Amino acid sequence: MQRGQFDEDIALEQLDETRFQAQLAEHWCIRGVPNGGYQLAVAANAIGQCLPQPHPLTVTGHYLAASKAGPVELTVDVARVGGSMSTATCRVTQNGRETLRVTATFTDLANAEGPTRVEEQPPDMESPDECINMAEAMGPAFEIHNHIDLRLTPDSAAWARQEQGEFARFKVWTRLADGRDPDPIAMMFYADALPPPFFNVLGMVGAAPTLELTVHVRDLPAPGMLRGRFRNRYIINGFFEEDGEIWDSEGKLVALSRQVGRIMSRGPQR
């Protein structure tokens, strides 16, 4: 598979059998904080170095403190090694403070087999050329959008037009800007690459940091653009959940995600 900037920026230096160092890159930041999905990908990469199976099946991260671009240390604790699945945790620390705690189970998706039933279909969407480029919607202040190609359907981009949409739902085409094909580790990033869909009904209310993010990888993605469907169904006392689906270029459901976040300001800012 073609390697790109993303691979360089999740790369690890091994310190000993279970400890690694990584450099969180500034260009995956939003307002100075590395994107949560990018951080989860770095931790999943470290866990994968310590387990015999090649692919993340389920990865959950709890964000304990804000991090910043720069060096982090990752310590992996292997909980169980099995013939088809293995599980480990990872502690990510920066300047002596733990910022992220991750639990993951890995398997071999290439050899997974068993009953399959998928009730949903890939989202019906306009072509990528008919969609709204996220870099244009968000403006030049967000370096991260120079490294990922995100294209929102017109009905998902009401907030970018200073309008109120009907649903807290985004439909999006996406791929890394350098053309790197998707893989299971990159699913961590794709699951958290968008602003929260409630922007479409509440406007850009300000910061909405992720508190917990879980990604389930269900299949190996085919090369090409991904399409995603993300929605916020409930916002209660400033806490929101977000459910995501990611489908590959062949129409396979390759990942599911759920996260909990918090709205850090009061009311819309239009």
PDB file of C-alpha atoms in Angstrom:
ATOM      1  CA  MET A   1       0.000   0.000   0.000  1.00  0.00           C
ATOM      2  CA  GLN A   2       1.131   3.525  -0.783  1.00  0.00           C
ATOM      3  CA  ARG A   3       2.542   5.287   2.258  1.00  0.00           C
ATOM      4  CA  GLY A   4       2.025   8.982   2.876  1.00  0.00           C
ATOM      5  CA  GLN A   5       2.130  11.821   5.381  1.00  0.00           C
ATOM      6  CA  PHE A   6      -0.261  10.031   7.728  1.00  0.00           C
ATOM      7  CA  ASP A   7       2.131   7.081   8.051  1.00  0.00           C
ATOM      8  CA  GLU A   8       5.026   9.403   8.873  1.00  0.00           C
ATOM      9  CA  ASP A   9       2.943  11.135  11.524  1.00  0.00           C
ATOM     10  CA  ILE A  10       1.846   7.962  13.356  1.00  0.00           C
ATOM     11  CA  ALA A  11       5.374   6.492  13.230  1.00  0.00           C
ATOM     12  CA  LEU A  12       6.906   5.226  16.469  1.00  0.00           C
ATOM     13  CA  GLU A  13      10.350   5.010  17.987  1.00  0.00           C
ATOM     14  CA  GLN A  14      10.598   1.870  20.112  1.00  0.00           C
ATOM     15  CA  LEU A  15      12.149   2.524  23.522  1.00  0.00           C
ATOM     16  CA  ASP A  16      11.854  -1.028  24.865  1.00  0.00           C
ATOM     17  CA  GLU A  17       9.561  -4.033  24.482  1.00  0.00           C
ATOM     18  CA  THR A  18       6.362  -2.154  25.383  1.00  0.00           C
ATOM     19  CA  ARG A  19       7.302   1.542  25.360  1.00  0.00           C
ATOM     20  CA  PHE A  20       7.338   3.851  22.364  1.00  0.00           C
ATOM     21  CA  GLN A  21       7.779   7.504  21.558  1.00  0.00           C
ATOM     22  CA  ALA A  22       5.844   9.394  18.896  1.00  0.00           C
ATOM     23  CA  GLN A  23       5.771  12.956  17.640  1.00  0.00           C
ATOM     24  CA  LEU A  24       2.255  14.406  17.420  1.00  0.00           C
ATOM     25  CA  ALA A  25       2.370  16.512  14.277  1.00  0.00           C
ATOM     26  CA  GLU A  26       1.113  20.092  14.279  1.00  0.00           C
ATOM     27  CA  HIS A  27      -0.680  19.770  10.962  1.00  0.00           C
ATOM     28  CA  TRP A  28      -3.251  17.334  12.439  1.00  0.00           C
ATOM     29  CA  CYS A  29      -4.238  19.933  15.051  1.00  0.00           C
ATOM     30  CA  ILE A  30      -7.396  21.983  15.482  1.00  0.00           C
ATOM     31  CA  ARG A  31      -6.744  25.180  17.431  1.00  0.00           C
ATOM     32  CA  GLY A  32      -3.478  23.726  18.675  1.00  0.00           C
ATOM     33  CA  VAL A  33      -4.880  20.385  19.891  1.00  0.00           C
ATOM     34  CA  PRO A  34      -4.139  17.204  17.898  1.00  0.00           C
ATOM     35  CA  ASN A  35      -7.277  15.660  16.446  1.00  0.00           C
ATOM     36  CA  GLY A  36      -8.664  12.923  18.705  1.00  0.00           C
ATOM     37  CA  GLY A  37      -8.932  10.328  15.947  1.00  0.00           C
ATOM     38  CA  TYR A  38      -5.331  10.999  14.919  1.00  0.00           C
ATOM     39  CA  GLN A  39      -4.207  10.481  18.521  1.00  0.00           C
ATOM     40  CA  LEU A  40      -6.209   7.237  18.651  1.00  0.00           C
ATOM     41  CA  ALA A  41      -4.465   6.043  15.478  1.00  0.00           C
ATOM     42  CA  VAL A  42      -1.039   6.670  17.049  1.00  0.00           C
ATOM     43  CA  ALA A  43      -2.036   4.651  20.130  1.00  0.00           C
ATOM     44  CA  ALA A  44      -3.552   1.851  18.022  1.00  0.00           C
ATOM     45  CA  ASN A  45      -0.318   1.698  16.043  1.00  0.00           C
ATOM     46  CA  ALA A  46       1.627   1.207  19.283  1.00  0.00           C
ATOM     47  CA  ILE A  47      -0.743  -1.517  20.487  1.00  0.00           C
ATOM     48  CA  GLY A  48      -0.447  -3.269  17.139  1.00  0.00           C
ATOM     49  CA  GLN A  49       3.331  -3.514  17.572  1.00  0.00           C
ATOM     50  CA  CYS A  50       2.785  -5.655  20.681  1.00  0.00           C
ATOM     51  CA  LEU A  51       0.103  -8.079  19.459  1.00  0.00           C
ATOM     52  CA  PRO A  52       0.349 -10.918  16.919  1.00  0.00           C
ATOM     53  CA  GLN A  53      -2.823 -10.058  14.978  1.00  0.00           C
ATOM     54  CA  PRO A  54      -2.509  -7.298  12.357  1.00  0.00           C
ATOM     55  CA  HIS A  55      -5.782  -5.348  12.485  1.00  0.00           C
ATOM     56  CA  PRO A  56      -7.713  -3.362  15.105  1.00  0.00           C
ATOM     57  CA  LEU A  57     -11.207  -4.755  15.632  1.00  0.00           C
ATOM     58  CA  THR A  58     -12.361  -2.463  18.429  1.00  0.00           C
ATOM     59  CA  VAL A  59     -10.504   0.527  19.875  1.00  0.00           C
ATOM     60  CA  THR A  60     -11.739   2.784  22.684  1.00  0.00           C
ATOM     61  CA  GLY A  61      -9.979   5.914  23.862  1.00  0.00           C
ATOM     62  CA  HIS A  62     -10.728   8.072  26.904  1.00  0.00           C
ATOM     63  CA  TYR A  63      -9.269  11.570  26.588  1.00  0.00           C
ATOM     64  CA  LEU A  64      -8.012  12.563  30.021  1.00  0.00           C
ATOM     65  CA  ALA A  65      -6.311  15.884  29.301  1.00  0.00           C
ATOM     66  CA  ALA A  66      -5.619  18.134  26.339  1.00  0.00           C
ATOM     67  CA  SER A  67      -2.421  17.339  24.465  1.00  0.00           C
ATOM     68  CA  LYS A  68      -0.438  19.472  22.054  1.00  0.00           C
ATOM     69  CA  ALA A  69       1.849  18.892  19.103  1.00  0.00           C
ATOM     70  CA  GLY A  70       5.140  17.418  20.196  1.00  0.00           C
ATOM     71  CA  PRO A  71       6.595  14.249  21.723  1.00  0.00           C
ATOM     72  CA  VAL A  72       4.476  11.732  23.621  1.00  0.00           C
ATOM     73  CA  GLU A  73       5.359   8.447  25.281  1.00  0.00           C
ATOM     74  CA  LEU A  74       3.173   5.359  24.832  1.00  0.00           C
ATOM     75  CA  THR A  75       3.231   2.406  27.222  1.00  0.00           C
ATOM     76  CA  VAL A  76       1.428  -0.789  26.156  1.00  0.00           C
ATOM     77  CA  ASP A  77       0.142  -3.396  28.618  1.00  0.00           C
ATOM     78  CA  VAL A  78      -0.838  -6.677  26.947  1.00  0.00           C
ATOM     79  CA  ALA A  79      -3.884  -8.113  28.714  1.00  0.00           C
ATOM     80  CA  ARG A  80      -4.389 -11.287  26.680  1.00  0.00           C
ATOM     81  CA  VAL A  81      -2.920 -12.971  23.616  1.00  0.00           C
ATOM     82  CA  GLY A  82      -5.225 -15.431  21.850  1.00  0.00           C
ATOM     83  CA  GLY A  83      -5.184 -17.437  18.659  1.00  0.00           C
ATOM     84  CA  SER A  84      -7.659 -15.198  16.797  1.00  0.00           C
ATOM     85  CA  MET A  85      -7.929 -12.084  19.003  1.00  0.00           C
ATOM     86  CA  SER A  86      -5.655 -10.287  21.451  1.00  0.00           C
ATOM     87  CA  THR A  87      -6.253  -7.326  23.761  1.00  0.00           C
ATOM     88  CA  ALA A  88      -4.044  -4.618  25.230  1.00  0.00           C
ATOM     89  CA  THR A  89      -4.193  -1.152  26.760  1.00  0.00           C
ATOM     90  CA  CYS A  90      -2.048   1.873  26.034  1.00  0.00           C
ATOM     91  CA  ARG A  91      -1.261   4.898  28.199  1.00  0.00           C
ATOM     92  CA  VAL A  92      -0.245   8.044  26.334  1.00  0.00           C
ATOM     93  CA  THR A  93       1.658  10.619  28.383  1.00  0.00           C
ATOM     94  CA  GLN A  94       3.039  14.048  27.576  1.00  0.00           C
ATOM     95  CA  ASN A  95       5.314  15.999  29.912  1.00  0.00           C
ATOM     96  CA  GLY A  96       4.637  13.460  32.656  1.00  0.00           C
ATOM     97  CA  ARG A  97       0.839  13.732  32.430  1.00  0.00           C
ATOM     98  CA  GLU A  98      -1.431  11.022  31.039  1.00  0.00           C
ATOM     99  CA  THR A  99      -3.549  12.460  28.238  1.00  0.00           C
ATOM    100  CA  LEU A 100      -5.162   9.384  26.688  1.00  0.00           C
ATOM    101  CA  ARG A 101      -5.987   5.836  27.837  1.00  0.00           C
ATOM    102  CA  VAL A 102      -6.808   3.299  25.117  1.00  0.00           C
ATOM    103  CA  THR A 103      -8.092  -0.285  25.147  1.00  0.00           C
ATOM    104  CA  ALA A 104      -8.022  -2.295  21.909  1.00  0.00           C
ATOM    105  CA  THR A 105      -8.668  -5.789  20.601  1.00  0.00           C
ATOM    106  CA  PHE A 106      -6.879  -6.858  17.415  1.00  0.00           C
ATOM    107  CA  THR A 107      -7.722  -9.663  14.988  1.00  0.00           C
ATOM    108  CA  ASP A 108      -6.980 -10.732  11.401  1.00  0.00           C
ATOM    109  CA  LEU A 109      -9.734  -9.203   9.276  1.00  0.00           C
ATOM    110  CA  ALA A 110      -8.344 -10.773   6.107  1.00  0.00           C
ATOM    111  CA  ASN A 111      -9.194 -14.230   7.434  1.00  0.00           C
ATOM    112  CA  ALA A 112     -12.380 -13.392   9.352  1.00  0.00           C
ATOM    113  CA  GLU A 113     -15.387 -15.506   8.370  1.00  0.00           C
ATOM    114  CA  GLY A 114     -18.884 -16.191   9.621  1.00  0.00           C
ATOM    115  CA  PRO A 115     -22.497 -15.110   9.145  1.00  0.00           C
ATOM    116  CA  THR A 116     -22.958 -11.620   7.667  1.00  0.00           C
ATOM    117  CA  ARG A 117     -26.079  -9.452   7.738  1.00  0.00           C
ATOM    118  CA  VAL A 118     -26.091  -5.715   6.993  1.00  0.00           C
ATOM    119  CA  GLU A 119     -29.506  -4.026   7.155  1.00  0.00           C
ATOM    120  CA  GLU A 120     -28.362  -0.524   6.163  1.00  0.00           C
ATOM    121  CA  GLN A 121     -27.120   0.591   2.750  1.00  0.00           C
ATOM    122  CA  PRO A 122     -24.389   3.125   1.934  1.00  0.00           C
ATOM    123  CA  PRO A 123     -25.774   6.659   2.097  1.00  0.00           C
ATOM    124  CA  ASP A 124     -27.333   7.979  -1.104  1.00  0.00           C
ATOM    125  CA  MET A 125     -25.217  11.038  -1.938  1.00  0.00           C
ATOM    126  CA  GLU A 126     -24.372  13.552  -4.612  1.00  0.00           C
ATOM    127  CA  SER A 127     -21.098  12.940  -6.457  1.00  0.00           C
ATOM    128  CA  PRO A 128     -17.914  14.268  -4.815  1.00  0.00           C
ATOM    129  CA  ASP A 129     -17.743  17.073  -7.407  1.00  0.00           C
ATOM    130  CA  GLU A 130     -21.208  18.261  -6.342  1.00  0.00           C
ATOM    131  CA  CYS A 131     -20.269  18.411  -2.649  1.00  0.00           C
ATOM    132  CA  ILE A 132     -18.816  21.173  -0.460  1.00  0.00           C
ATOM    133  CA  ASN A 133     -15.096  21.051   0.282  1.00  0.00           C
ATOM    134  CA  MET A 134     -14.526  21.251   4.041  1.00  0.00           C
ATOM    135  CA  ALA A 135     -11.414  23.409   3.649  1.00  0.00           C
ATOM    136  CA  GLU A 136     -13.530  26.030   1.891  1.00  0.00           C
ATOM    137  CA  ALA A 137     -16.293  25.771   4.500  1.00  0.00           C
ATOM    138  CA  MET A 138     -13.994  26.108   7.517  1.00  0.00           C
ATOM    139  CA  GLY A 139     -11.498  28.609   6.082  1.00  0.00           C
ATOM    140  CA  PRO A 140      -7.689  28.689   6.104  1.00  0.00           C
ATOM    141  CA  ALA A 141      -7.279  28.646   9.905  1.00  0.00           C
ATOM    142  CA  PHE A 142      -7.415  24.840  10.135  1.00  0.00           C
ATOM    143  CA  GLU A 143      -4.198  23.251   8.883  1.00  0.00           C
ATOM    144  CA  ILE A 144      -5.702  19.775   9.220  1.00  0.00           C
ATOM    145  CA  HIS A 145      -7.912  20.352   6.171  1.00  0.00           C
ATOM    146  CA  ASN A 146      -4.851  20.628   3.952  1.00  0.00           C
ATOM    147  CA  HIS A 147      -4.173  16.946   4.649  1.00  0.00           C
ATOM    148  CA  ILE A 148      -7.620  15.400   4.262  1.00  0.00           C
ATOM    149  CA  ASP A 149     -10.113  15.724   1.422  1.00  0.00           C
ATOM    150  CA  LEU A 150     -13.566  16.077   3.050  1.00  0.00           C
ATOM    151  CA  ARG A 151     -16.595  16.827   0.897  1.00  0.00           C
ATOM    152  CA  LEU A 152     -19.936  17.423   2.579  1.00  0.00           C
ATOM    153  CA  THR A 153     -23.202  16.967   0.724  1.00  0.00           C
ATOM    154  CA  PRO A 154     -25.005  20.299   0.246  1.00  0.00           C
ATOM    155  CA  ASP A 155     -27.688  19.457   2.827  1.00  0.00           C
ATOM    156  CA  SER A 156     -24.938  18.658   5.340  1.00  0.00           C
ATOM    157  CA  ALA A 157     -23.310  22.073   4.929  1.00  0.00           C
ATOM    158  CA  ALA A 158     -26.154  24.423   5.907  1.00  0.00           C
ATOM    159  CA  TRP A 159     -24.062  25.681   8.843  1.00  0.00           C
ATOM    160  CA  ALA A 160     -21.275  26.726   6.451  1.00  0.00           C
ATOM    161  CA  ARG A 161     -23.819  28.918   4.599  1.00  0.00           C
ATOM    162  CA  GLN A 162     -24.983  30.472   7.885  1.00  0.00           C
ATOM    163  CA  GLU A 163     -28.256  28.568   7.512  1.00  0.00           C
ATOM    164  CA  GLN A 164     -30.054  26.115   9.761  1.00  0.00           C
ATOM    165  CA  GLY A 165     -30.309  22.564   8.507  1.00  0.00           C
ATOM    166  CA  GLU A 166     -33.101  20.102   9.165  1.00  0.00           C
ATOM    167  CA  PHE A 167     -31.062  17.315  10.781  1.00  0.00           C
ATOM    168  CA  ALA A 168     -27.943  16.978  12.930  1.00  0.00           C
ATOM    169  CA  ARG A 169     -26.504  14.689  10.306  1.00  0.00           C
ATOM    170  CA  PHE A 170     -23.522  14.799   7.955  1.00  0.00           C
ATOM    171  CA  LYS A 171     -22.932  12.779   4.809  1.00  0.00           C
ATOM    172  CA  VAL A 172     -19.416  13.035   3.465  1.00  0.00           C
ATOM    173  CA  TRP A 173     -16.947  11.743   0.915  1.00  0.00           C
ATOM    174  CA  THR A 174     -13.430  11.523   2.287  1.00  0.00           C
ATOM    175  CA  ARG A 175      -9.863  10.415   1.676  1.00  0.00           C
ATOM    176  CA  LEU A 176      -6.418  11.601   2.682  1.00  0.00           C
ATOM    177  CA  ALA A 177      -5.309  14.513   0.503  1.00  0.00           C
ATOM    178  CA  ASP A 178      -2.176  12.749  -0.774  1.00  0.00           C
ATOM    179  CA  GLY A 179      -4.242   9.848  -2.130  1.00  0.00           C
ATOM    180  CA  ARG A 180      -3.115   7.278   0.462  1.00  0.00           C
ATOM    181  CA  ASP A 181      -5.608   4.417   0.435  1.00  0.00           C
ATOM    182  CA  PRO A 182      -7.597   3.692   3.615  1.00  0.00           C
ATOM    183  CA  ASP A 183      -6.622   0.935   6.029  1.00  0.00           C
ATOM    184  CA  PRO A 184      -7.874  -0.193   9.462  1.00  0.00           C
ATOM    185  CA  ILE A 185      -5.550   2.103  11.463  1.00  0.00           C
ATOM    186  CA  ALA A 186      -6.658   5.131   9.429  1.00  0.00           C
ATOM    187  CA  MET A 187     -10.275   4.372  10.376  1.00  0.00           C
ATOM    188  CA  MET A 188      -9.460   5.851  13.808  1.00  0.00           C
ATOM    189  CA  PHE A 189      -8.839   9.207  12.150  1.00  0.00           C
ATOM    190  CA  TYR A 190     -11.692   9.092   9.653  1.00  0.00           C
ATOM    191  CA  ALA A 191     -14.135   8.439  12.503  1.00  0.00           C
ATOM    192  CA  ASP A 192     -13.261  11.807  14.089  1.00  0.00           C
ATOM    193  CA  ALA A 193     -12.233  13.972  11.131  1.00  0.00           C
ATOM    194  CA  LEU A 194     -15.431  16.042  10.933  1.00  0.00           C
ATOM    195  CA  PRO A 195     -16.853  18.748  13.176  1.00  0.00           C
ATOM    196  CA  PRO A 196     -19.946  17.554  15.076  1.00  0.00           C
ATOM    197  CA  PRO A 197     -23.079  17.220  12.937  1.00  0.00           C
ATOM    198  CA  PHE A 198     -25.115  19.328  15.357  1.00  0.00           C
ATOM    199  CA  PHE A 199     -23.419  22.334  13.735  1.00  0.00           C
ATOM    200  CA  ASN A 200     -26.036  21.840  11.029  1.00  0.00           C
ATOM    201  CA  VAL A 201     -28.889  22.722  13.417  1.00  0.00           C
ATOM    202  CA  LEU A 202     -27.219  24.765  16.185  1.00  0.00           C
ATOM    203  CA  GLY A 203     -24.533  26.574  14.187  1.00  0.00           C
ATOM    204  CA  MET A 204     -20.848  26.707  15.051  1.00  0.00           C
ATOM    205  CA  VAL A 205     -21.246  26.776  18.816  1.00  0.00           C
ATOM    206  CA  GLY A 206     -17.526  26.643  19.538  1.00  0.00           C
ATOM    207  CA  ALA A 207     -15.324  23.906  20.954  1.00  0.00           C
ATOM    208  CA  ALA A 208     -16.760  20.393  21.190  1.00  0.00           C
ATOM    209  CA  PRO A 209     -13.929  18.193  22.521  1.00  0.00           C
ATOM    210  CA  THR A 210     -14.169  14.417  22.429  1.00  0.00           C
ATOM    211  CA  LEU A 211     -14.309  12.730  25.834  1.00  0.00           C
ATOM    212  CA  GLU A 212     -14.501   9.129  24.610  1.00  0.00           C
ATOM    213  CA  LEU A 213     -14.231   7.604  21.132  1.00  0.00           C
ATOM    214  CA  THR A 214     -14.841   3.999  20.110  1.00  0.00           C
ATOM    215  CA  VAL A 215     -14.152   2.664  16.623  1.00  0.00           C
ATOM    216  CA  HIS A 216     -15.196  -0.800  15.418  1.00  0.00           C
ATOM    217  CA  VAL A 217     -13.425  -1.915  12.238  1.00  0.00           C
ATOM    218  CA  ARG A 218     -15.554  -4.474  10.422  1.00  0.00           C
ATOM    219  CA  ASP A 219     -13.726  -5.166   7.149  1.00  0.00           C
ATOM    220  CA  LEU A 220     -10.611  -4.294   5.165  1.00  0.00           C
ATOM    221  CA  PRO A 221     -11.398  -1.193   3.076  1.00  0.00           C
ATOM    222  CA  ALA A 222     -10.978  -1.227  -0.690  1.00  0.00           C
ATOM    223  CA  PRO A 223      -8.826   1.495  -2.301  1.00  0.00           C
ATOM    224  CA  GLY A 224     -10.526   4.774  -3.172  1.00  0.00           C
ATOM    225  CA  MET A 225     -12.754   7.355  -1.533  1.00  0.00           C
ATOM    226  CA  LEU A 226     -14.817   6.515   1.523  1.00  0.00           C
ATOM    227  CA  ARG A 227     -18.306   7.724   2.217  1.00  0.00           C
ATOM    228  CA  GLY A 228     -19.509   8.425   5.733  1.00  0.00           C
ATOM    229  CA  ARG A 229     -22.739   9.094   7.590  1.00  0.00           C
ATOM    230  CA  PHE A 230     -22.516  10.752  11.012  1.00  0.00           C
ATOM    231  CA  ARG A 231     -25.279  11.996  13.284  1.00  0.00           C
ATOM    232  CA  ASN A 232     -26.006  13.463  16.706  1.00  0.00           C
ATOM    233  CA  ARG A 233     -29.348  12.244  18.028  1.00  0.00           C
ATOM    234  CA  TYR A 234     -29.168  13.499  21.592  1.00  0.00           C
ATOM    235  CA  ILE A 235     -27.633  16.525  23.288  1.00  0.00           C
ATOM    236  CA  ILE A 236     -28.326  16.609  27.022  1.00  0.00           C
ATOM    237  CA  ASN A 237     -26.867  19.151  29.446  1.00  0.00           C
ATOM    238  CA  GLY A 238     -24.124  19.999  26.975  1.00  0.00           C
ATOM    239  CA  PHE A 239     -23.007  16.388  26.420  1.00  0.00           C
ATOM    240  CA  PHE A 240     -23.551  14.853  23.002  1.00  0.00           C
ATOM    241  CA  GLU A 241     -23.168  11.452  21.388  1.00  0.00           C
ATOM    242  CA  GLU A 242     -22.159  10.913  17.780  1.00  0.00           C
ATOM    243  CA  ASP A 243     -22.704   7.770  15.724  1.00  0.00           C
ATOM    244  CA  GLY A 244     -20.758   7.166  12.532  1.00  0.00           C
ATOM    245  CA  GLU A 245     -20.706   4.700   9.647  1.00  0.00           C
ATOM    246  CA  ILE A 246     -17.896   4.466   7.095  1.00  0.00           C
ATOM    247  CA  TRP A 247     -18.378   2.667   3.771  1.00  0.00           C
ATOM    248  CA  ASP A 248     -15.662   1.921   1.222  1.00  0.00           C
ATOM    249  CA  SER A 249     -15.569   2.429  -2.553  1.00  0.00           C
ATOM    250  CA  GLU A 250     -17.094  -1.041  -3.111  1.00  0.00           C
ATOM    251  CA  GLY A 251     -20.064  -0.313  -0.854  1.00  0.00           C
ATOM    252  CA  LYS A 252     -18.832  -2.378   2.107  1.00  0.00           C
ATOM    253  CA  LEU A 253     -19.448  -1.179   5.662  1.00  0.00           C
ATOM    254  CA  VAL A 254     -15.871  -1.041   6.958  1.00  0.00           C
ATOM    255  CA  ALA A 255     -16.167   0.837  10.274  1.00  0.00           C
ATOM    256  CA  LEU A 256     -18.632   2.027  12.894  1.00  0.00           C
ATOM    257  CA  SER A 257     -17.930   4.645  15.532  1.00  0.00           C
ATOM    258  CA  ARG A 258     -19.477   6.253  18.576  1.00  0.00           C
ATOM    259  CA  GLN A 259     -18.151   9.087  20.645  1.00  0.00           C
ATOM    260  CA  VAL A 260     -19.204  11.249  23.566  1.00  0.00           C
ATOM    261  CA  GLY A 261     -18.235  14.902  23.614  1.00  0.00           C
ATOM    262  CA  ARG A 262     -19.053  18.123  25.390  1.00  0.00           C
ATOM    263  CA  ILE A 263     -20.142  21.511  24.095  1.00  0.00           C
ATOM    264  CA  MET A 264     -17.913  24.086  25.723  1.00  0.00           C
ATOM    265  CA  SER A 265     -19.890  27.266  25.019  1.00  0.00           C
ATOM    266  CA  ARG A 266     -23.441  28.536  25.422  1.00  0.00           C
ATOM    267  CA  GLY A 267     -25.728  28.907  22.434  1.00  0.00           C
ATOM    268  CA  PRO A 268     -24.955  29.335  18.758  1.00  0.00           C
ATOM    269  CA  GLN A 269     -22.430  31.787  17.407  1.00  0.00           C
ATOM    270  CA  ARG A 270     -23.585  32.828  13.951  1.00  0.00           C
TER     271      ARG A 270
END
